[in-house]
């Protein structure tokens, strides 16, 4: 018999934002009608996860229900239900679904429990920031300004933050902006890319090591948490953290102390942790690749970076900021910000998001005009696609700069094309490219940290 209960009182709060927020979010109700005692809840936060883990908005404590089974997200377009890689699947009105739109009165079957979905006529406004820029993030769409509002709330606390979202959406820029806006802004901001290092090196990078701890350790070294004492540690691609290192990170978060590799004593630390991932860690928990207790500790404040296609109104300001940061001339600015160019950019899907846009603009500067868009009916997706394009050189640019632009543009364009061909799956794209996954990440990030421009100085 499945039992359904509300989550127990906890010390932390998970702040969720729908994938494509609008000016208001519709409320909805969930009512257990089968497989458990009657229970009901009204959701006013725009999102609710269902599963057996205690951090879900609706906890279904049953052996047939995954820890994070599915989630419902309300936005300006309506309500959607999405399966989170559950063991037994999410059944909507008798049909197994991955991502679907429930109707008023729809029935969701999770294992043995059945939940009725109710759509209300009430909508609650989404809080929007008055800002048009937050750190290196630029835009004025309601989607991005709602994200700014959450970032402002996160910056005002010392809580652990989990940033998720597609590759290239600017999660690194968000993390740095949170740090700069926080009380820890004058202390170190230390970045560790969990996808770029082997497990042994990552262990040392995070927690430090003593001399002789392993082959090649000829001197003691402080890890990221010690280096950032008083400041912020940003763990990028946290979903790539090996299982064997996850308990060590959990202990750091719980006890606020670290033990170097090869040392028995522990050192107290005072750091704020921000983590980012392009994976859904709840699905990773269900698959056994990520610890549920670590996810719970990371997702104190959870913010989703919106994809570029969800905020096309931001393109003019974003393009201008990027070109300015690239030292584009007034003539180049005019050529790449005209109405026709903006219409083409707004119609593009941008699977690589802001990072892909930056790559496109750099390629356009090399070609001295708007470059062909990938997937727009042209095979000339990279600067070297044709001999003519390869020779479109600006003689006023120094050789080293022109060469760097050309190589960086090709490497990123190649990586983005392979990634798009494999539906955004980095591991599959790296295998197809014949390189290690961490090397593939480096190609994606060639020339920038996370795709967003720094403010013009």
Coordinates of C-alpha atoms in Angstrom, one line a residue, residues 359 381-383 407-421 429 433 440 443-444:
X359 CA 31.1 31.5 -31.6
X381 CA 28.9 26.4 -40.9
X382 CA 32.5 27.1 -40.2
X383 CA 35.0 29.6 -41.4
X407 CA 41.2 28.3 -34.8
X408 CA 39.0 29.0 -31.8
X409 CA 36.0 29.5 -34.1
X410 CA 36.6 26.2 -35.9
X411 CA 37.1 24.2 -32.8
X412 CA 34.0 25.5 -31.1
X413 CA 31.9 25.2 -34.2
X414 CA 33.0 21.6 -34.7
X415 CA 32.3 20.7 -31.1
X416 CA 28.9 22.3 -31.2
X417 CA 28.0 20.6 -34.5
X418 CA 28.9 17.2 -33.1
X419 CA 27.1 17.9 -29.8
X420 CA 23.9 18.9 -31.7
X421 CA 24.1 15.8 -33.8
X429 CA 29.7 13.4 -28.9
X433 CA 34.9 13.0 -32.2
X440 CA 35.6 17.8 -25.7
X443 CA 36.8 22.5 -27.3
X444 CA 33.3 23.8 -26.3

